[in-house]
JSON list of C-alpha atoms in Angstrom, two decimals:
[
{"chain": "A", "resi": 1, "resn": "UNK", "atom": "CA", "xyz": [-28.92, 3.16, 52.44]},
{"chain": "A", "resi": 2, "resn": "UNK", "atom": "CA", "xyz": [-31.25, 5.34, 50.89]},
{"chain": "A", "resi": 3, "resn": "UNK", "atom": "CA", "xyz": [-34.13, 3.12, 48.70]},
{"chain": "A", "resi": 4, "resn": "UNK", "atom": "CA", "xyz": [-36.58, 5.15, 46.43]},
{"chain": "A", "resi": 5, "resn": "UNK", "atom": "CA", "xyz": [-40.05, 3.78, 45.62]},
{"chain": "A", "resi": 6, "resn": "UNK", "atom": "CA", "xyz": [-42.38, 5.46, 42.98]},
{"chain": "A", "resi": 7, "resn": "UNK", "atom": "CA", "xyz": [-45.74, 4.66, 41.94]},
{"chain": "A", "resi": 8, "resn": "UNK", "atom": "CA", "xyz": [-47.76, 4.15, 39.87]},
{"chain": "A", "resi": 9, "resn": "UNK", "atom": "CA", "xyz": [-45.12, 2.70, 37.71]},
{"chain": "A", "resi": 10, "resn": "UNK", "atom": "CA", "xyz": [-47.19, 2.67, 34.43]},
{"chain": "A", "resi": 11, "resn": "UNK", "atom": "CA", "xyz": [-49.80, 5.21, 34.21]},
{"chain": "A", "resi": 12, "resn": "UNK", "atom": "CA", "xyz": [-52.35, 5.96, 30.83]},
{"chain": "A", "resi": 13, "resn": "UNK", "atom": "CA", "xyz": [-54.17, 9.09, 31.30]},
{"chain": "A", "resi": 14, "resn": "UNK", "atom": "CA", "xyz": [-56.52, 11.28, 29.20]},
{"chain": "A", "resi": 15, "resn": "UNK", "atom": "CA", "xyz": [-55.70, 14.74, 28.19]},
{"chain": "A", "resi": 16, "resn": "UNK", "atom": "CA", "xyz": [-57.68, 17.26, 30.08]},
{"chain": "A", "resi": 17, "resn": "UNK", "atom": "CA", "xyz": [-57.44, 14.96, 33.01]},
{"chain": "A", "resi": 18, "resn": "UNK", "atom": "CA", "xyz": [-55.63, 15.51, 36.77]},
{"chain": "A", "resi": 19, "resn": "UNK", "atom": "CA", "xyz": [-53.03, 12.78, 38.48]},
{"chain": "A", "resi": 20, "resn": "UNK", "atom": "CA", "xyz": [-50.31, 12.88, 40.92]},
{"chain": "A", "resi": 21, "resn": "UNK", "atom": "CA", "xyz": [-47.56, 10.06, 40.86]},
{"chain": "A", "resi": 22, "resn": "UNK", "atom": "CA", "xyz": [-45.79, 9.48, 43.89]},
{"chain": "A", "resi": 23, "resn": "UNK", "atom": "CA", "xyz": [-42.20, 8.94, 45.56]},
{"chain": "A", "resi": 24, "resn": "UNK", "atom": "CA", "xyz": [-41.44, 7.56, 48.53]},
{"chain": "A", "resi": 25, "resn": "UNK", "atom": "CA", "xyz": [-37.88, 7.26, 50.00]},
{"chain": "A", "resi": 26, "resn": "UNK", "atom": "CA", "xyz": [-36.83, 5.43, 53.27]},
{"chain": "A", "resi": 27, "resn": "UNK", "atom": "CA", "xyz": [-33.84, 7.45, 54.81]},
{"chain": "A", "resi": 28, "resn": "UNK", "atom": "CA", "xyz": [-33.31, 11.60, 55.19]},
{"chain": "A", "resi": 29, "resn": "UNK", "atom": "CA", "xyz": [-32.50, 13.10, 52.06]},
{"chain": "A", "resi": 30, "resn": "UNK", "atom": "CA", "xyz": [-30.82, 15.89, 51.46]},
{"chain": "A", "resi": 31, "resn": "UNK", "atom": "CA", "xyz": [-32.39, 17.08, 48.15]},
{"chain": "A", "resi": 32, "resn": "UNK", "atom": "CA", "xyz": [-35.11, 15.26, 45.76]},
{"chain": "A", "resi": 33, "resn": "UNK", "atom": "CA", "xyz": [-35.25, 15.42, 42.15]},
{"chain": "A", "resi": 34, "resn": "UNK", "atom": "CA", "xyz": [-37.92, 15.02, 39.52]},
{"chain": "A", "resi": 35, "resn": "UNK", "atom": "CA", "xyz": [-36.47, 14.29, 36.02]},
{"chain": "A", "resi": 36, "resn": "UNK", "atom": "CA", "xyz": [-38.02, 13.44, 32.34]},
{"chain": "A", "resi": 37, "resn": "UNK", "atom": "CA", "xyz": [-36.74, 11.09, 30.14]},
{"chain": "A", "resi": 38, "resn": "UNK", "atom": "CA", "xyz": [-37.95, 10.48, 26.53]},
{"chain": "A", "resi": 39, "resn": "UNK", "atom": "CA", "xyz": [-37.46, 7.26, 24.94]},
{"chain": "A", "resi": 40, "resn": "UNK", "atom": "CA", "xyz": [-33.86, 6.89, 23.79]},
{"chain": "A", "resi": 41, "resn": "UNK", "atom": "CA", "xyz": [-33.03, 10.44, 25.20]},
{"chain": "A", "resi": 42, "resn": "UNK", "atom": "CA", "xyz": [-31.23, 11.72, 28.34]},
{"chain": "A", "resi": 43, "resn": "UNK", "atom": "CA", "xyz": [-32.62, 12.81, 31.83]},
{"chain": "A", "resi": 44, "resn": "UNK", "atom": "CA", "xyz": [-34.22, 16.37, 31.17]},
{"chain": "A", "resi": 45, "resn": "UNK", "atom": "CA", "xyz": [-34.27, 17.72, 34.99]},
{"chain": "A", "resi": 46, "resn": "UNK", "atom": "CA", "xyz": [-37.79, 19.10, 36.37]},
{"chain": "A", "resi": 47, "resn": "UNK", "atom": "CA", "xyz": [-37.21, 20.09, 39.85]},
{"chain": "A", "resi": 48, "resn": "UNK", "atom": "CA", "xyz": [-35.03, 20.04, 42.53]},
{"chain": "A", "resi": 49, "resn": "UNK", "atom": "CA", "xyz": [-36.92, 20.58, 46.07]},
{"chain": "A", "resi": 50, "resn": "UNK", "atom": "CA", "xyz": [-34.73, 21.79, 48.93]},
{"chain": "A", "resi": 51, "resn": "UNK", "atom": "CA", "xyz": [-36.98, 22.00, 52.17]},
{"chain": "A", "resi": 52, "resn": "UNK", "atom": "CA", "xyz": [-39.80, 20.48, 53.82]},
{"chain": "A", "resi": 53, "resn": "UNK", "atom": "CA", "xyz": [-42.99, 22.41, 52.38]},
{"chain": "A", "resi": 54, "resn": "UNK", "atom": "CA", "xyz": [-41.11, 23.35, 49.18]},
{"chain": "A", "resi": 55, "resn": "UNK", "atom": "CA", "xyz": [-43.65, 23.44, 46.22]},
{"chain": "A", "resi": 56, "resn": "UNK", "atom": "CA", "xyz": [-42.31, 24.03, 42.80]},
{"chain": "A", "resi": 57, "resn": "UNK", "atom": "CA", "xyz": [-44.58, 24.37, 39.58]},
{"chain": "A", "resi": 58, "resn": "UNK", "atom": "CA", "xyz": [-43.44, 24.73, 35.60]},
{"chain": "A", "resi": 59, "resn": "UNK", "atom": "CA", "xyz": [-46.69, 24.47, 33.21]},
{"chain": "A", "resi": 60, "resn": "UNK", "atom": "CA", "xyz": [-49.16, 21.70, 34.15]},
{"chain": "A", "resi": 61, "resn": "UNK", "atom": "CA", "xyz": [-46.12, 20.12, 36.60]},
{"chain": "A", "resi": 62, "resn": "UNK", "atom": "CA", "xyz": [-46.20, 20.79, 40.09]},
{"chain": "A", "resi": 63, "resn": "UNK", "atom": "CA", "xyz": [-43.87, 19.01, 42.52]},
{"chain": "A", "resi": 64, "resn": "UNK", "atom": "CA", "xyz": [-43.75, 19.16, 46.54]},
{"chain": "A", "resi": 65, "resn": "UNK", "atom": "CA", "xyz": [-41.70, 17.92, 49.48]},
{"chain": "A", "resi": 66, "resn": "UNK", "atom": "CA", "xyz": [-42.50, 16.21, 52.96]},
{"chain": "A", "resi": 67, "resn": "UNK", "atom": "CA", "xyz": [-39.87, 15.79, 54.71]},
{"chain": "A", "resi": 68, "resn": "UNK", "atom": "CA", "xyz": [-41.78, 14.20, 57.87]},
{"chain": "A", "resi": 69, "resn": "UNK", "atom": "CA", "xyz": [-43.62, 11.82, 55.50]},
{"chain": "A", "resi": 70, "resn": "UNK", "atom": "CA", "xyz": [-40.64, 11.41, 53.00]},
{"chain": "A", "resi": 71, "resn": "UNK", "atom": "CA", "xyz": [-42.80, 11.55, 50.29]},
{"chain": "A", "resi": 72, "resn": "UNK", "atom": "CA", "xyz": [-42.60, 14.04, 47.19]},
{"chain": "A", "resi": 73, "resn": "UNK", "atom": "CA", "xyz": [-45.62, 14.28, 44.87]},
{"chain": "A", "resi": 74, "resn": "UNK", "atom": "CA", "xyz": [-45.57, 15.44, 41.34]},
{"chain": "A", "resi": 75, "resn": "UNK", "atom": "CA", "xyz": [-49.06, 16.77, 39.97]},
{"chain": "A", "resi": 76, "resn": "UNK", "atom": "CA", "xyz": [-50.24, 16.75, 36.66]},
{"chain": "A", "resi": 77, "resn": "UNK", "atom": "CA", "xyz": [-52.95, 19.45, 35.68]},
{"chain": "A", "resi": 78, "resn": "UNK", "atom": "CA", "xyz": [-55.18, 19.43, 32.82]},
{"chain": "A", "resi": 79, "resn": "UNK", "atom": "CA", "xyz": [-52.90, 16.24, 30.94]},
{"chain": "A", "resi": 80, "resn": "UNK", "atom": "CA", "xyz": [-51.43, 17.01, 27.34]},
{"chain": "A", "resi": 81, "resn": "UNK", "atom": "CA", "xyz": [-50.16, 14.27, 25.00]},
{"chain": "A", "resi": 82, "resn": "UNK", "atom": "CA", "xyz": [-46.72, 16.44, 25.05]},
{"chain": "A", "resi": 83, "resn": "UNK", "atom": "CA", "xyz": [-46.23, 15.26, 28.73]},
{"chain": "A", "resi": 84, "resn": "UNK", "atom": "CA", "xyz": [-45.98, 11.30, 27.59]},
{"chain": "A", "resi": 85, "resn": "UNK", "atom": "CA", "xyz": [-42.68, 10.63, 29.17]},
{"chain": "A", "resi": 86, "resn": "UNK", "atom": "CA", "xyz": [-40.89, 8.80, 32.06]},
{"chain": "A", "resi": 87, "resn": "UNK", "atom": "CA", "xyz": [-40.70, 10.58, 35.01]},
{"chain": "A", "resi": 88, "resn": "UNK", "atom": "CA", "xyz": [-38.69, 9.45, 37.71]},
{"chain": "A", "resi": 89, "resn": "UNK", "atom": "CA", "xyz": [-37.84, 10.85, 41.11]},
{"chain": "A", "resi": 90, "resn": "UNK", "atom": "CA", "xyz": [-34.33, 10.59, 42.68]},
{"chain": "A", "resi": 91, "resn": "UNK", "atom": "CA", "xyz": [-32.90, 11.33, 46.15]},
{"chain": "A", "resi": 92, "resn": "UNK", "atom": "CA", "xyz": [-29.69, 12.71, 47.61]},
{"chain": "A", "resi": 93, "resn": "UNK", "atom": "CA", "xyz": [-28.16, 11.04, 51.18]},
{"chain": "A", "resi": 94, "resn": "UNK", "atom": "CA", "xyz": [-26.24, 14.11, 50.98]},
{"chain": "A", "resi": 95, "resn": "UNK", "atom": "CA", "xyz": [-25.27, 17.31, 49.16]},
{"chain": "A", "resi": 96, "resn": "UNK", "atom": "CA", "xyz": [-23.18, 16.87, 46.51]},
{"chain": "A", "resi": 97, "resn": "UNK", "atom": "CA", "xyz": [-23.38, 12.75, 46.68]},
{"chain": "A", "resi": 98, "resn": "UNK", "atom": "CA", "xyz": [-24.69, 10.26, 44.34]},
{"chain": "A", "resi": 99, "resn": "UNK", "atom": "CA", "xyz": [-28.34, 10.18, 43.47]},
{"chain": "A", "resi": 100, "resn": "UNK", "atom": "CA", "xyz": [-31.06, 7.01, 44.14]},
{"chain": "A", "resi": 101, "resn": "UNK", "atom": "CA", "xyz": [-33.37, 6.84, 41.42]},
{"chain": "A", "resi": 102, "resn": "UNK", "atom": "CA", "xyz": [-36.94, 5.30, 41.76]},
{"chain": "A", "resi": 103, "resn": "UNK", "atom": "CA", "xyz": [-38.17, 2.99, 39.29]},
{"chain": "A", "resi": 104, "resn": "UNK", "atom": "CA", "xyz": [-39.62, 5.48, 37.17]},
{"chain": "A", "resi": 105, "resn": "UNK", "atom": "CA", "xyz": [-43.35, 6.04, 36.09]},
{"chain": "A", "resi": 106, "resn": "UNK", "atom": "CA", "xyz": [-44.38, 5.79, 32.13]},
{"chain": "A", "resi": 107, "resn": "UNK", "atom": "CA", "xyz": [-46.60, 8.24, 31.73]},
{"chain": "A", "resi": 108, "resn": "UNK", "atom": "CA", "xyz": [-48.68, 7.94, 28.47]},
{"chain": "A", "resi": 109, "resn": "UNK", "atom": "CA", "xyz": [-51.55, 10.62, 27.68]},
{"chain": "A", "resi": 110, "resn": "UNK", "atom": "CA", "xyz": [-54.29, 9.65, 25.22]},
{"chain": "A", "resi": 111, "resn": "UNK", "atom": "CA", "xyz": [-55.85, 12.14, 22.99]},
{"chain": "B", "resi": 1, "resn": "UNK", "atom": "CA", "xyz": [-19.21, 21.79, 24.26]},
{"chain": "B", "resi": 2, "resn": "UNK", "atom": "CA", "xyz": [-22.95, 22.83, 24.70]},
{"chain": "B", "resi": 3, "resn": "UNK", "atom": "CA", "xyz": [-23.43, 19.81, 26.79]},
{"chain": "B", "resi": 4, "resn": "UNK", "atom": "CA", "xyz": [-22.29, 16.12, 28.28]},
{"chain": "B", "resi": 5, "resn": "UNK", "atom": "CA", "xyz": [-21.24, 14.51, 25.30]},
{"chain": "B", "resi": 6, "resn": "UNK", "atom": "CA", "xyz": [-20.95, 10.67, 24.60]},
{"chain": "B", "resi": 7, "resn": "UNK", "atom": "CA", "xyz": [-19.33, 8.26, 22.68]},
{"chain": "B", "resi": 8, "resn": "UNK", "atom": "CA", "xyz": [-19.67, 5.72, 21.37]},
{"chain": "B", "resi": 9, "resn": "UNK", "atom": "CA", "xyz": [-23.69, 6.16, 21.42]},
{"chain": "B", "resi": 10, "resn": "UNK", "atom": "CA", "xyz": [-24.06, 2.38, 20.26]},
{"chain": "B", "resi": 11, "resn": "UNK", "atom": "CA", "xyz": [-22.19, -0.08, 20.87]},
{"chain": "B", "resi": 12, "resn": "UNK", "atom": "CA", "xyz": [-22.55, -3.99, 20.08]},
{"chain": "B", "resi": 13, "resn": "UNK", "atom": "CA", "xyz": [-20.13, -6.33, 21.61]},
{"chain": "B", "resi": 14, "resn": "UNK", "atom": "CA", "xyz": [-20.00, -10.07, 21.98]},
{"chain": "B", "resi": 15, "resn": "UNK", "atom": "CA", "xyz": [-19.49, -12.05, 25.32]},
{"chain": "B", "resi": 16, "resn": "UNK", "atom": "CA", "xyz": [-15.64, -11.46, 26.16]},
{"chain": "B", "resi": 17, "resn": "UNK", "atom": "CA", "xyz": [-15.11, -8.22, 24.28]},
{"chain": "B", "resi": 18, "resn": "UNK", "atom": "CA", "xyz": [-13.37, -5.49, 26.23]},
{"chain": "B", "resi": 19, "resn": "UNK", "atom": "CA", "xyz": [-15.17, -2.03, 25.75]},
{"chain": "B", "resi": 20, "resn": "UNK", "atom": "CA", "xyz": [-14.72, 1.88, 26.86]},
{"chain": "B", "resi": 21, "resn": "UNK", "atom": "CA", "xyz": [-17.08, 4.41, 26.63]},
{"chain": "B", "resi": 22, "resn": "UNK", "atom": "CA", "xyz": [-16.35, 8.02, 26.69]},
{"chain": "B", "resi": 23, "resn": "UNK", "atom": "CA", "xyz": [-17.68, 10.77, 28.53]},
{"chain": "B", "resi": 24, "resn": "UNK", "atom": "CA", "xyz": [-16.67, 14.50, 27.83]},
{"chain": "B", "resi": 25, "resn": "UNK", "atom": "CA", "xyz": [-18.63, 16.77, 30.45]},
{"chain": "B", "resi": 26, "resn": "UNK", "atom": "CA", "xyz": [-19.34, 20.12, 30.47]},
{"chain": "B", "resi": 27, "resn": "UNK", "atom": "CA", "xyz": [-16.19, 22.27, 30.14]},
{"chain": "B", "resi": 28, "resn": "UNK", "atom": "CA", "xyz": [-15.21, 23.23, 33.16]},
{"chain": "B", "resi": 29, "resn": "UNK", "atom": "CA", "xyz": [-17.15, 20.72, 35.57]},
{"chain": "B", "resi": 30, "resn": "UNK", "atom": "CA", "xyz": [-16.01, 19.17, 38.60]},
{"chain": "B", "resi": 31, "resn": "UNK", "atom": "CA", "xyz": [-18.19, 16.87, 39.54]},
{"chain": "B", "resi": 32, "resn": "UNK", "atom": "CA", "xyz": [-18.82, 13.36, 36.84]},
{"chain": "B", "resi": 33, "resn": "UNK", "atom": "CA", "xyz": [-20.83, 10.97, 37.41]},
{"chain": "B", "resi": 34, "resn": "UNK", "atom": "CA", "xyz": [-21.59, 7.55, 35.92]},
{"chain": "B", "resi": 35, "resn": "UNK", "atom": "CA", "xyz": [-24.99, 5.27, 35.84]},
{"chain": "B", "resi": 36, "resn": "UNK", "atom": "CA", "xyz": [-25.94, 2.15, 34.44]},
{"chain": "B", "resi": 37, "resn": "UNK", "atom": "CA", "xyz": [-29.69, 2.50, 32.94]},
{"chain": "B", "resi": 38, "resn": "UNK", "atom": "CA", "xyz": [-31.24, -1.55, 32.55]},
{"chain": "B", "resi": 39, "resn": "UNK", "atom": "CA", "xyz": [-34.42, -1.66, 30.37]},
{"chain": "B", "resi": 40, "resn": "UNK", "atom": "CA", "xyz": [-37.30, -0.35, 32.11]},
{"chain": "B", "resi": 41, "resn": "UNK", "atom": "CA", "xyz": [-35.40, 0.44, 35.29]},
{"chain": "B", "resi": 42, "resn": "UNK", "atom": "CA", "xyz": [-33.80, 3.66, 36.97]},
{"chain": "B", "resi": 43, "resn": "UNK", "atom": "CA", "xyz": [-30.83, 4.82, 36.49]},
{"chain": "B", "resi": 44, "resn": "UNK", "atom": "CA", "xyz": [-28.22, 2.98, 39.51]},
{"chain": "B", "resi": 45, "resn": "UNK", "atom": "CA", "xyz": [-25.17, 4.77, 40.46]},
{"chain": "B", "resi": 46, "resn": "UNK", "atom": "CA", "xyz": [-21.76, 3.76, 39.28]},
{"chain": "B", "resi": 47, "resn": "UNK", "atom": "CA", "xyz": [-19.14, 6.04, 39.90]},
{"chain": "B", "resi": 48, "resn": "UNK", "atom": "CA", "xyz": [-17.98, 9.50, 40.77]},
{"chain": "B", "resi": 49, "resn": "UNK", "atom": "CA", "xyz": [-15.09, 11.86, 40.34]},
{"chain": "B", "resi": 50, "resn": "UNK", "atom": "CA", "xyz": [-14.41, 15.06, 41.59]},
{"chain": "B", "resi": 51, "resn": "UNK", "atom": "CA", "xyz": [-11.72, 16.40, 39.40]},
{"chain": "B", "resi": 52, "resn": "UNK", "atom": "CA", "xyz": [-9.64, 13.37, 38.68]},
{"chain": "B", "resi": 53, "resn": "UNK", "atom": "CA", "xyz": [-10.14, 11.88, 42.27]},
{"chain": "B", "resi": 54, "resn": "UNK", "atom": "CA", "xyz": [-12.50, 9.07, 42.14]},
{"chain": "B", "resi": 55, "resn": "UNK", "atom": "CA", "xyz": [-14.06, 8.90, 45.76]},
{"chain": "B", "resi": 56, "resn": "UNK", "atom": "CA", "xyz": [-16.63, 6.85, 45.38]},
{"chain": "B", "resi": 57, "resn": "UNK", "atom": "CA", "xyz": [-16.47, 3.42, 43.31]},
{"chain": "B", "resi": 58, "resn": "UNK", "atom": "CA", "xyz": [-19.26, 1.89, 45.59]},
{"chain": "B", "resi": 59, "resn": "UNK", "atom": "CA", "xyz": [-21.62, 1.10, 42.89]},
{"chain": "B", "resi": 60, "resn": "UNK", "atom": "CA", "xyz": [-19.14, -0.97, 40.11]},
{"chain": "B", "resi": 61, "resn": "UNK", "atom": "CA", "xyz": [-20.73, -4.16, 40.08]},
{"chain": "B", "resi": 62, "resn": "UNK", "atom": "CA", "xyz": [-17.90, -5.92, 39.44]},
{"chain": "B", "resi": 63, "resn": "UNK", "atom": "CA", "xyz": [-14.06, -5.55, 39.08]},
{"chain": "B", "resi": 64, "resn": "UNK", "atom": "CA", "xyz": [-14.32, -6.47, 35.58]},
{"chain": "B", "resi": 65, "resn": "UNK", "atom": "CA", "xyz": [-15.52, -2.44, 35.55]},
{"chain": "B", "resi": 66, "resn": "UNK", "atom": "CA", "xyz": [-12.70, 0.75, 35.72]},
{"chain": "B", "resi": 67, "resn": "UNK", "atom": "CA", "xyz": [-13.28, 4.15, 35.60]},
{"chain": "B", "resi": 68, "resn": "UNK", "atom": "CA", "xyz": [-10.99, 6.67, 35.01]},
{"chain": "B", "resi": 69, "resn": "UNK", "atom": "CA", "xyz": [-11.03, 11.09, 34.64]},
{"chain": "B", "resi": 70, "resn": "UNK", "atom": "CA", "xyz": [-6.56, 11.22, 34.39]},
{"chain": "B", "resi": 71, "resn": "UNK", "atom": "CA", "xyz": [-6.83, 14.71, 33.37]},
{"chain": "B", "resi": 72, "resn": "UNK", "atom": "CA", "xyz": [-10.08, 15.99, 35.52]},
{"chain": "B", "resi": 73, "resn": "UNK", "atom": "CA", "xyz": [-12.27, 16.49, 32.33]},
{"chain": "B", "resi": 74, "resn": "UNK", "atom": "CA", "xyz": [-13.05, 13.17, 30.20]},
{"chain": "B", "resi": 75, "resn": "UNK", "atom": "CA", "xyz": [-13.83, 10.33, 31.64]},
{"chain": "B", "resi": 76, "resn": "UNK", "atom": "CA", "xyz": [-13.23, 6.70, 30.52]},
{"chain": "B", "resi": 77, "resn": "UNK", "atom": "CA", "xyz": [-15.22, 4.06, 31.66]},
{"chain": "B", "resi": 78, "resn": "UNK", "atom": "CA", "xyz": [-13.94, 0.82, 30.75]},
{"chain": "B", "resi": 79, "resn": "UNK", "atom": "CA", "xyz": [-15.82, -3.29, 30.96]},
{"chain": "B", "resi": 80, "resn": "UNK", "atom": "CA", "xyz": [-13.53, -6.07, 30.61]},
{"chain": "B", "resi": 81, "resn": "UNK", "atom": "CA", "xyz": [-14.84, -9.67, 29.21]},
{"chain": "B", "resi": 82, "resn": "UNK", "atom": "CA", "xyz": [-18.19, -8.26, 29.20]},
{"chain": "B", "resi": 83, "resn": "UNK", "atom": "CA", "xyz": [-20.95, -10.33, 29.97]},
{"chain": "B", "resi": 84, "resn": "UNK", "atom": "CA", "xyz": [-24.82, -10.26, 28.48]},
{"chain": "B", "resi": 85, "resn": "UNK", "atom": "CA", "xyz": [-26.11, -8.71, 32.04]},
{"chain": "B", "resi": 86, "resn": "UNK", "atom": "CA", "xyz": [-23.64, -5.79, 31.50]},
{"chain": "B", "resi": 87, "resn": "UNK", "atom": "CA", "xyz": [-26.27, -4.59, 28.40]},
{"chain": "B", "resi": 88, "resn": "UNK", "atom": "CA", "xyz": [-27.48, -1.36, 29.54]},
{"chain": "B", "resi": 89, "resn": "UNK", "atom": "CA", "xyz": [-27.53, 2.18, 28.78]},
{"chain": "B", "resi": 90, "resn": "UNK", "atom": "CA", "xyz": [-24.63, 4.12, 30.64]},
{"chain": "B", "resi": 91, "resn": "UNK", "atom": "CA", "xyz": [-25.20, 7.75, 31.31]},
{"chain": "B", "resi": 92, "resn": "UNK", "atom": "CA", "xyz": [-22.49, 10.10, 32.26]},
{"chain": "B", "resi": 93, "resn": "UNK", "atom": "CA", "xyz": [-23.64, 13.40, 34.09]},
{"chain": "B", "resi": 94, "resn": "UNK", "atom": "CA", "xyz": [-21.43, 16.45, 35.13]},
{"chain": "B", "resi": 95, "resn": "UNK", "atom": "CA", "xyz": [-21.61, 19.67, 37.68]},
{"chain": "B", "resi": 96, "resn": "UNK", "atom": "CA", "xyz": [-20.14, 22.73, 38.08]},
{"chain": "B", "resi": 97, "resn": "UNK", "atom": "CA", "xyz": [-20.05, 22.68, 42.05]},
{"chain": "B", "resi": 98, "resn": "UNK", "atom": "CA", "xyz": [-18.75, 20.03, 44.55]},
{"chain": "B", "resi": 99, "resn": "UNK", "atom": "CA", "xyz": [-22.15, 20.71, 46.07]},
{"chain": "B", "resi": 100, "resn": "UNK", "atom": "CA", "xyz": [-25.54, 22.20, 45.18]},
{"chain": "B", "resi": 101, "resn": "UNK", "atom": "CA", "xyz": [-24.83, 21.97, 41.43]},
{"chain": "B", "resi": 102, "resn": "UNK", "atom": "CA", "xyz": [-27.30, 20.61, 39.15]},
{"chain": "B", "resi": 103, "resn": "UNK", "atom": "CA", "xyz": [-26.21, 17.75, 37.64]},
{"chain": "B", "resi": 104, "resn": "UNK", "atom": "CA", "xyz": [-26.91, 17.64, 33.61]},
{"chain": "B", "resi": 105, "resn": "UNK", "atom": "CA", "xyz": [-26.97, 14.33, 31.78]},
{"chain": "B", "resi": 106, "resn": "UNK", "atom": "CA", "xyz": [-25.52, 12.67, 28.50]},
{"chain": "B", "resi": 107, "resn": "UNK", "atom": "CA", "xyz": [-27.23, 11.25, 26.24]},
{"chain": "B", "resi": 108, "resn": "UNK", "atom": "CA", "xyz": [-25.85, 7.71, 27.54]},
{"chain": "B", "resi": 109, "resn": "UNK", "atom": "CA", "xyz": [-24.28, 4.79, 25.86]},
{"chain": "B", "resi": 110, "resn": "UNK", "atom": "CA", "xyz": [-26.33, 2.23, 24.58]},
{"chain": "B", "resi": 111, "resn": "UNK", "atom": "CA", "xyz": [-24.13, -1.51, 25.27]},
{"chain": "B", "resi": 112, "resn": "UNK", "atom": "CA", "xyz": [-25.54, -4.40, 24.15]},
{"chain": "B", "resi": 113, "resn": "UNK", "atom": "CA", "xyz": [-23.58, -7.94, 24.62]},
{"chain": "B", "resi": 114, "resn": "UNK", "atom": "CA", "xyz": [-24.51, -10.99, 22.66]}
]
């Protein structure tokens, strides 16, 4: 059974500042996800990373993949108070399955 | 529709009720999907349909929970004699492909049980 572990869980950042939350997930996985979600709102999809190695980057988000570690990264560059979200990561046993969520991180960015 | 749509998107009930919560996907998606959101937690995996064939009902916590898709486009996901730990948000998602389709979210139903 695959398990997904983020962390940090809560995380309060400056703007202007760097940080990288983390995923971990116990079991192969075909696929893993990065998603937003804004209080009371739905799950606004980031990335989806295919392949060991893959590196994906929108804006001040950049997300990778290691398959050999099982751990996924998602990089913040140069915070903004518009990124204040929850960001949680999700993996896929296998294509076209259900996903596991992590826990999610709260993100908060401070003027 | 533009997107997954939900209904209701609140819903109070008190201990015993019976609910159902509606999901219309994405015209023409084959893949649905249902998750039960706790406060502060991930979404966990209820349900999922492909067309109206349910093949996996792993993740219903209980058998007070059905799910149904009759037609292979709305989905009804029913609690019976809900209980105070079934307050949650529940988020219905849909894809276009059996496989390799990104999967686009509702806005979720908000249950809360006194």
């Amino acid at each position: 059974e695959l398990k997904v572990e983020q962390n940090p869980l809560f995380l309060s950042m400056q703007e202007g500042k760097n940080y990288t939350i983390y995923c971990n997930y116990s079991t192969t996985s075909d696929r893993l996800y990065w998603y937003r979600q804004d209080p009371g709102k739905s799950l606004e999809s980031l990335f989806v990373l295919l392949s060991n190695g893959a590196v994906k980057q929108e804006g001040r988000l950049m997300a990778s993949l290691d398959t050999k570690a099982r751990l996924s990264t998602l990089h913040i560059t140069a915070a903004v108070h518009d990124l204040s979200a929850t960001y949680f990561c999700a993996g896929e046993e296998t294509s076209g399955s259900r996903l596991t969520f992590g826990e999610g991180t709260q993100l908060t960015v401070n003027p | 529709g533009a997107g997954v749509s939900q209904s209701p998107r609140y819903k109070v009930a008190k201990r015993g009720q019976d609910v159902a919560l509606r999901c219309d996907p994405i015209s023409g998606h084959v893949s649905l999907f249902w998750y039960q959101q706790a406060l502060g937690q991930g979404p966990e995996f209820l349900t999922y349909f492909q067309n109206e064939a349910q093949l996996d009902k792993s993740g219903l916590p209980s058998d007070r929970f059905f799910a149904e898709r009759p037609e292979g486009s709305v989905s009804t996901l029913k609690i019976q004699r809900t209980q105070q730990e079934d307050s949650a948000v529940y988020l219905c998602a849909s894809s276009l492909a059996l496989i390799d389709g990104e999967l686009f979210f509702g806005e979720g139903s908000r249950l809360t049980v006194l």
